[in-house]
Tab-separated table of C-alpha atoms in Angstrom:
chain	number	residue	atom	x	y	z
A	1	MET	CA	163.053	136.410	76.811
A	2	PRO	CA	160.222	134.178	78.316
A	3	VAL	CA	159.737	134.766	81.981
A	4	ALA	CA	159.716	130.832	82.432
A	5	ALA	CA	163.187	130.552	81.051
A	6	GLU	CA	164.266	133.326	83.135
A	7	ALA	CA	163.036	131.604	86.190
A	8	ASP	CA	164.428	128.370	85.431
A	9	ALA	CA	167.911	129.720	84.900
A	10	ASP	CA	168.826	130.176	88.415
A	11	ALA	CA	166.296	127.732	90.062
A	12	PRO	CA	168.036	125.348	92.412
A	13	GLY	CA	167.344	121.702	92.178
A	14	THR	CA	169.389	120.113	89.556
A	15	GLY	CA	170.650	117.294	91.880
A	16	THR	CA	174.195	117.330	90.437
A	17	GLY	CA	176.411	117.394	93.473
A	18	SER	CA	178.398	114.342	92.648
A	19	GLU	CA	178.553	115.487	88.990
A	20	SER	CA	180.078	118.745	90.119
A	21	LEU	CA	182.631	117.016	92.307
A	22	ALA	CA	183.844	114.935	89.467
A	23	THR	CA	184.071	118.062	87.244
A	24	VAL	CA	186.231	119.861	89.794
A	25	VAL	CA	188.485	116.923	90.465
A	26	VAL	CA	189.161	116.610	86.772
A	27	ALA	CA	190.151	120.208	86.593
A	28	VAL	CA	192.357	119.990	89.756
A	29	VAL	CA	194.405	117.202	88.263
A	30	THR	CA	194.672	118.833	84.907
A	31	ASN	CA	195.789	122.156	86.069
A	32	LEU	CA	198.223	120.820	88.527
A	33	ALA	CA	200.216	118.889	85.659
A	34	ILE	CA	199.843	121.798	83.160
A	35	ALA	CA	201.099	124.432	85.867
A	36	ALA	CA	204.444	122.333	86.370
A	37	ALA	CA	204.860	121.936	82.510
A	38	LYS	CA	204.513	125.461	81.932
A	39	ALA	CA	206.766	126.735	84.702
A	40	VAL	CA	209.561	124.544	83.335
A	41	ALA	CA	209.000	125.743	79.695
A	42	GLY	CA	208.868	129.443	80.905
A	43	ILE	CA	212.138	129.142	82.811
A	44	VAL	CA	213.991	127.524	80.069
A	45	SER	CA	212.767	129.718	77.321
A	46	GLY	CA	212.687	132.923	79.473
A	47	SER	CA	209.108	133.653	78.050
A	48	SER	CA	207.167	136.131	80.056
A	49	ALA	CA	203.820	134.883	78.692
A	50	MET	CA	204.776	131.324	79.655
A	51	LEU	CA	205.532	132.313	83.215
A	52	SER	CA	202.311	133.999	83.411
A	53	GLU	CA	200.493	130.978	82.076
A	54	ALA	CA	202.264	128.915	84.635
A	55	ALA	CA	200.913	131.466	87.352
A	56	HIS	CA	197.501	131.105	85.840
A	57	SER	CA	197.364	127.366	86.183
A	58	VAL	CA	198.640	127.455	89.610
A	59	ALA	CA	195.794	130.047	90.603
A	60	ASP	CA	193.523	127.626	88.700
A	61	THR	CA	194.743	124.722	90.915
A	62	VAL	CA	194.415	126.603	94.133
A	63	THR	CA	190.964	127.827	93.036
A	64	GLU	CA	189.605	124.405	92.309
A	65	VAL	CA	190.917	122.974	95.629
A	66	LEU	CA	189.087	125.794	97.407
A	67	LEU	CA	186.060	124.447	95.329
A	68	LEU	CA	186.610	121.222	96.417
A	69	ALA	CA	186.658	122.382	100.012
A	70	SER	CA	183.529	124.260	99.335
A	71	LEU	CA	181.599	121.328	97.902
A	72	LYS	CA	182.513	118.998	101.001
A	73	ARG	CA	182.039	121.476	103.736
A	74	SER	CA	178.572	122.827	102.374
A	75	ALA	CA	177.350	119.126	102.331
A	76	ARG	CA	177.448	118.859	105.988
A	77	PRO	CA	173.858	118.146	107.568
A	78	ALA	CA	172.473	120.752	109.978
A	79	ASP	CA	173.381	120.653	113.545
A	80	GLU	CA	172.501	122.416	116.765
A	81	ALA	CA	175.217	125.022	116.042
A	82	HIS	CA	174.062	125.603	112.398
A	83	PRO	CA	170.189	124.664	112.227
A	84	LEU	CA	169.956	125.917	108.829
A	85	GLY	CA	172.817	123.842	107.369
A	86	TYR	CA	176.207	124.499	105.986
A	87	GLY	CA	175.018	125.206	102.344
A	88	PRO	CA	175.833	128.918	102.007
A	89	GLU	CA	179.541	127.993	103.087
A	90	ARG	CA	180.149	126.841	99.490
A	91	TYR	CA	179.944	130.450	98.453
A	92	VAL	CA	182.475	131.587	101.104
A	93	TRP	CA	184.944	129.138	99.651
A	94	ALA	CA	184.140	129.935	96.057
A	95	LEU	CA	184.496	133.647	96.812
A	96	LEU	CA	188.039	132.954	98.247
A	97	ALA	CA	188.788	131.016	94.970
A	98	SER	CA	187.707	134.148	92.930
A	99	VAL	CA	190.234	136.263	94.998
A	100	ALA	CA	193.074	133.420	94.452
A	101	THR	CA	192.288	133.539	90.671
A	102	PHE	CA	192.858	137.347	90.927
A	103	ALA	CA	195.816	137.627	93.417
A	104	GLY	CA	197.536	134.339	92.038
A	105	GLY	CA	197.122	134.833	88.439
A	106	ALA	CA	196.258	138.311	87.324
A	107	VAL	CA	198.485	140.226	89.446
A	108	PHE	CA	201.442	138.150	88.467
A	109	ALA	CA	200.791	138.145	84.962
A	110	VAL	CA	200.236	142.008	84.746
A	111	TYR	CA	203.460	142.520	86.772
A	112	ASP	CA	205.587	140.089	84.459
A	113	GLY	CA	204.152	141.835	81.342
A	114	ILE	CA	205.000	145.473	82.671
A	115	HIS	CA	208.313	144.181	83.661
A	116	THR	CA	208.999	142.612	80.339
A	117	LEU	CA	207.996	145.796	78.590
A	118	VAL	CA	210.146	148.148	80.618
A	119	HIS	CA	213.211	145.964	81.029
A	120	GLY	CA	212.873	143.747	77.937
A	121	GLU	CA	213.761	140.203	77.661
A	122	ASP	CA	216.001	137.880	75.482
A	123	PRO	CA	213.640	135.335	73.759
A	124	GLY	CA	215.230	131.979	74.405
A	125	ASP	CA	214.471	128.687	72.438
A	126	PRO	CA	210.378	128.470	72.234
A	127	VAL	CA	210.418	124.910	70.904
A	128	LEU	CA	209.616	123.420	74.503
A	129	SER	CA	207.018	126.073	75.101
A	130	TYR	CA	205.240	125.358	71.923
A	131	ALA	CA	205.233	121.584	72.873
A	132	VAL	CA	203.848	122.573	76.483
A	133	LEU	CA	201.176	124.876	75.022
A	134	ALA	CA	199.926	122.057	72.632
A	135	VAL	CA	199.650	119.498	75.377
A	136	ALA	CA	198.033	121.832	77.777
A	137	PHE	CA	195.671	122.866	75.197
A	138	VAL	CA	194.468	119.151	74.636
A	139	LEU	CA	194.229	118.730	78.590
A	140	GLU	CA	192.460	122.171	79.244
A	141	GLY	CA	190.215	121.429	76.370
A	142	TYR	CA	189.307	117.939	77.807
A	143	SER	CA	188.473	119.654	81.304
A	144	LEU	CA	186.419	122.275	79.670
A	145	LEU	CA	184.538	119.634	77.667
A	146	VAL	CA	183.558	117.877	80.980
A	147	ALA	CA	182.322	121.246	82.501
A	148	TRP	CA	180.571	122.067	79.202
A	149	ARG	CA	178.644	118.789	79.190
A	150	GLN	CA	177.433	119.237	82.678
A	151	VAL	CA	176.405	122.933	82.104
A	152	THR	CA	174.666	122.142	78.931
A	153	GLY	CA	172.887	119.226	80.361
A	154	GLU	CA	171.583	121.253	83.426
A	155	ALA	CA	170.589	124.067	81.237
A	156	ALA	CA	168.408	121.590	79.039
A	157	ARG	CA	166.956	120.228	82.261
A	158	MET	CA	166.061	123.407	83.552
A	159	ARG	CA	164.859	124.675	79.878
A	160	ALA	CA	166.787	127.636	80.063
A	161	PRO	CA	169.172	129.316	77.662
A	162	LEU	CA	172.914	128.248	78.062
A	163	GLY	CA	174.154	131.758	78.512
A	164	LEU	CA	171.321	132.864	80.863
A	165	TYR	CA	171.860	129.635	82.931
A	166	VAL	CA	175.587	130.220	83.208
A	167	LYS	CA	174.934	133.741	84.416
A	168	HIS	CA	172.557	132.941	87.152
A	169	THR	CA	173.231	129.379	88.067
A	170	PRO	CA	173.543	128.830	92.011
A	171	ASP	CA	176.065	126.082	91.280
A	172	THR	CA	179.059	128.371	91.236
A	173	ALA	CA	181.544	125.410	91.580
A	174	VAL	CA	180.804	124.232	87.865
A	175	LYS	CA	180.528	127.906	86.731
A	176	ALA	CA	184.122	128.586	87.956
A	177	VAL	CA	185.710	125.675	86.361
A	178	LEU	CA	183.772	126.472	83.107
A	179	LEU	CA	184.974	130.096	82.940
A	180	GLU	CA	188.493	129.298	84.170
A	181	ASN	CA	189.080	126.541	81.518
A	182	ALA	CA	187.530	128.812	78.828
A	183	ALA	CA	189.957	131.511	80.002
A	184	ALA	CA	192.770	129.101	80.151
A	185	LEU	CA	192.218	128.031	76.292
A	186	ALA	CA	192.258	131.909	75.508
A	187	GLY	CA	195.332	132.361	77.545
A	188	LEU	CA	197.222	129.570	75.840
A	189	ALA	CA	196.398	131.203	72.433
A	190	LEU	CA	197.586	134.471	73.678
A	191	ALA	CA	200.880	132.981	75.050
A	192	ALA	CA	201.476	131.157	71.606
A	193	GLY	CA	200.921	134.676	69.958
A	194	GLY	CA	203.370	136.201	72.215
A	195	LEU	CA	205.955	133.574	71.560
A	196	LEU	CA	205.448	133.561	67.891
A	197	GLY	CA	205.759	137.464	67.667
A	198	ALA	CA	208.800	137.362	69.818
A	199	GLN	CA	210.375	134.403	67.721
A	200	LEU	CA	209.773	136.553	64.391
A	201	THR	CA	210.854	139.894	65.504
A	202	GLY	CA	213.297	139.029	68.319
A	203	SER	CA	211.544	141.438	70.407
A	204	GLY	CA	209.827	140.708	73.708
A	205	VAL	CA	207.161	143.148	73.319
A	206	TYR	CA	204.782	140.763	72.006
A	207	ASP	CA	205.622	138.539	74.916
A	208	GLY	CA	205.014	141.228	77.390
A	209	VAL	CA	201.693	142.355	75.651
A	210	ALA	CA	200.559	138.692	75.770
A	211	SER	CA	201.158	138.605	79.440
A	212	LEU	CA	199.287	141.817	80.022
A	213	LEU	CA	196.175	140.431	78.002
A	214	ILE	CA	196.327	137.151	80.173
A	215	GLY	CA	196.156	139.229	83.239
A	216	ALA	CA	193.182	141.217	82.108
A	217	LEU	CA	191.376	138.094	81.095
A	218	LEU	CA	192.014	136.637	84.787
A	219	VAL	CA	190.708	140.011	86.255
A	220	ALA	CA	187.449	139.699	84.076
A	221	VAL	CA	186.924	135.938	85.250
A	222	ALA	CA	187.668	136.693	88.876
A	223	TRP	CA	185.333	139.623	88.851
A	224	GLU	CA	182.615	137.647	87.363
A	225	LEU	CA	182.877	134.862	89.970
A	226	GLY	CA	183.347	137.067	92.964
A	227	ARG	CA	180.053	139.021	91.905
A	228	SER	CA	178.195	135.682	91.633
A	229	ASN	CA	179.249	134.378	94.887
A	230	ALA	CA	178.742	137.698	96.705
A	231	GLN	CA	175.143	137.719	95.641
A	232	TYR	CA	174.284	134.365	97.177
A	233	LEU	CA	176.334	135.226	100.314
A	234	ILE	CA	174.263	138.267	100.949
A	235	GLY	CA	171.230	136.165	100.271
A	236	ARG	CA	169.459	135.674	96.965
A	237	PRO	CA	165.772	134.780	96.408
A	238	LEU	CA	164.258	132.570	93.900
A	239	PRO	CA	163.401	134.418	90.793
A	240	ALA	CA	160.156	136.458	90.626
A	241	ALA	CA	158.277	134.235	88.337
A	242	MET	CA	159.062	131.082	90.681
A	243	ARG	CA	157.873	133.068	93.745
A	244	ALA	CA	154.796	133.868	91.994
A	245	GLU	CA	154.421	129.955	91.456
A	246	VAL	CA	155.191	129.372	95.076
A	247	ARG	CA	152.440	131.704	96.098
A	248	GLU	CA	150.004	130.013	93.744
A	249	GLU	CA	150.858	126.569	95.337
A	250	LEU	CA	150.301	127.794	98.725
A	251	LEU	CA	146.839	129.240	97.772
A	252	SER	CA	145.761	125.953	96.223
A	253	VAL	CA	145.983	124.216	99.738
A	254	PRO	CA	142.619	123.716	101.407
A	255	HIS	CA	141.844	126.199	104.378
A	256	ILE	CA	144.602	128.802	103.249
A	257	GLU	CA	142.974	132.002	102.111
A	258	GLY	CA	145.819	134.303	101.427
A	259	VAL	CA	149.686	134.686	101.419
A	260	LEU	CA	150.493	138.018	103.150
A	261	GLU	CA	154.285	137.678	102.906
A	262	LEU	CA	156.351	135.256	101.285
A	263	THR	CA	160.376	135.020	101.969
A	264	THR	CA	162.401	132.628	99.831
A	265	LEU	CA	166.179	132.098	100.133
A	266	VAL	CA	168.736	130.128	97.895
A	267	GLN	CA	171.154	128.525	100.312
A	268	GLY	CA	172.703	126.321	97.653
A	269	PRO	CA	172.319	124.580	94.319
A	270	ASP	CA	169.749	122.065	95.858
A	271	GLU	CA	168.670	123.795	99.064
A	272	VAL	CA	165.901	126.427	99.303
A	273	LEU	CA	164.196	127.777	102.105
A	274	ILE	CA	160.629	129.261	102.091
A	275	ALA	CA	158.901	131.166	104.903
A	276	ALA	CA	155.466	132.919	104.432
A	277	LYS	CA	152.856	134.651	106.701
A	278	VAL	CA	149.656	132.798	105.755
A	279	ASP	CA	146.076	133.731	106.461
A	280	PHE	CA	143.863	130.741	107.174
A	281	HIS	CA	140.309	130.300	106.952
A	282	ASP	CA	138.492	131.857	110.079
A	283	LEU	CA	136.604	128.825	110.783
A	284	ALA	CA	139.443	126.227	110.227
A	285	SER	CA	140.272	124.265	113.391
A	286	ALA	CA	143.717	123.768	114.825
A	287	ARG	CA	143.860	120.236	113.535
A	288	GLN	CA	142.865	121.616	109.806
A	289	VAL	CA	145.554	124.186	110.080
A	290	GLU	CA	147.995	121.821	111.056
A	291	ALA	CA	147.221	119.450	108.093
A	292	ALA	CA	147.208	122.503	105.864
A	293	CYS	CA	150.573	123.270	106.876
A	294	GLU	CA	151.892	119.715	106.236
A	295	ASP	CA	149.978	119.592	102.825
A	296	ALA	CA	151.582	122.653	101.717
A	297	GLU	CA	155.192	121.516	102.519
A	298	ASP	CA	154.257	118.245	100.874
A	299	GLN	CA	153.325	120.063	97.728
A	300	LEU	CA	156.194	122.575	97.611
A	301	ARG	CA	158.735	119.647	97.985
A	302	GLU	CA	156.928	117.558	95.387
A	303	ARG	CA	157.115	120.231	92.801
A	304	TRP	CA	160.470	121.620	93.776
A	305	PRO	CA	162.849	118.874	95.267
A	306	ALA	CA	165.335	121.477	96.327
A	307	VAL	CA	162.971	123.007	98.810
A	308	ARG	CA	164.416	121.786	102.164
A	309	ARG	CA	162.630	124.045	104.664
A	310	VAL	CA	159.075	125.528	104.895
A	311	TYR	CA	158.081	127.836	107.653
A	312	LEU	CA	154.298	128.880	107.628
A	313	ASP	CA	153.163	131.553	110.209
A	314	PRO	CA	149.351	131.679	110.676
A	315	THR	CA	148.598	135.441	110.481
A	316	PRO	CA	145.302	137.053	110.322
A	317	ALA	CA	144.513	139.304	107.345
A	318	PRO	CA	144.559	143.076	108.114
A	319	PRO	CA	141.170	144.511	108.426
A	320	PRO	CA	139.953	146.318	105.284
A	321	ALA	CA	140.506	149.999	105.236
A	322	SER	CA	137.497	152.006	106.011
A	323	PRO	CA	136.159	154.243	103.277
A	324	ALA	CA	137.568	157.894	103.591
A	325	GLU	CA	134.822	160.536	104.515
A	326	PRO	CA	134.174	162.821	101.582
A	327	SER	CA	136.062	166.022	101.932
A	328	LEU	CA	134.196	169.423	102.101
A	329	PRO	CA	134.570	172.365	99.723
A	330	PRO	CA	136.746	175.316	101.077
A	331	GLY	CA	134.567	177.531	103.130
A	332	ALA	CA	131.700	174.874	103.764
A	333	VAL	CA	130.338	174.321	107.238
A	334	GLN	CA	129.555	170.949	108.304
A	335	GLY	CA	125.885	170.685	109.529
């Protein structure tokens, strides 16, 4: 895999905040309607898989409401209490969203599936459930299409393979919508299979197994989303290839002779902090050092619009190490 592609995959600066908000809003409205329809169908038919799918949609709705909160709260400007801004707050809410997916959907689906397998169930009339599944498939498909278009567009702009972009993107809100809608379509297929198996055999085993598989699917999605958001909460730097480019950009500024230490921090999809200990030319005046700092910040922001804060610390380079004295052979006496 090319290094440049790997660097671009999780590089911030796509500038798609409003697009992400629209994607999440579409998902909220869609899942709210689907959850109500699935719940009614599950109660009427007595289908364990349909009730699990209703819990799945409720969890998705709660998740996306939390994602909306993350987008709104992380967009607040920096203030005295939070001088570096509120960007990382989006990952707090997104992490809570992944917990909601696990607790609200996966746990219920697994419990209901086990209950059905142990105690059995009397399959009711599946006609309403089939109709709800068909409508839900269309609505979930539309929501997935909206998220898919945004993600593929961003991956193309960043010149990164789609899979790599989805895995590393700092825009975890859109990643959540994409994965949850993909899981929703798979869950609908599993629910339909469980209904069909129960209808053909008269046994609720197929319905219970479908519910367990839906639960396993939600566990996998919750784990991936939780892992992604935890990485950015802990503090994730720019990729190695991009850090090397930042170092080169700093060294291209007049009067900068060396970059002794470089720290980068991704605070959001469009928010990056860069701090460096920089060795300036020994004969540079204070005015030239100040001008170099301004030039460095302008160049970094021009090349990467997501760079919001640049802190340069003038630091003298350590003196070169003195050559080690040659060691004497054993038994020799120094004259």
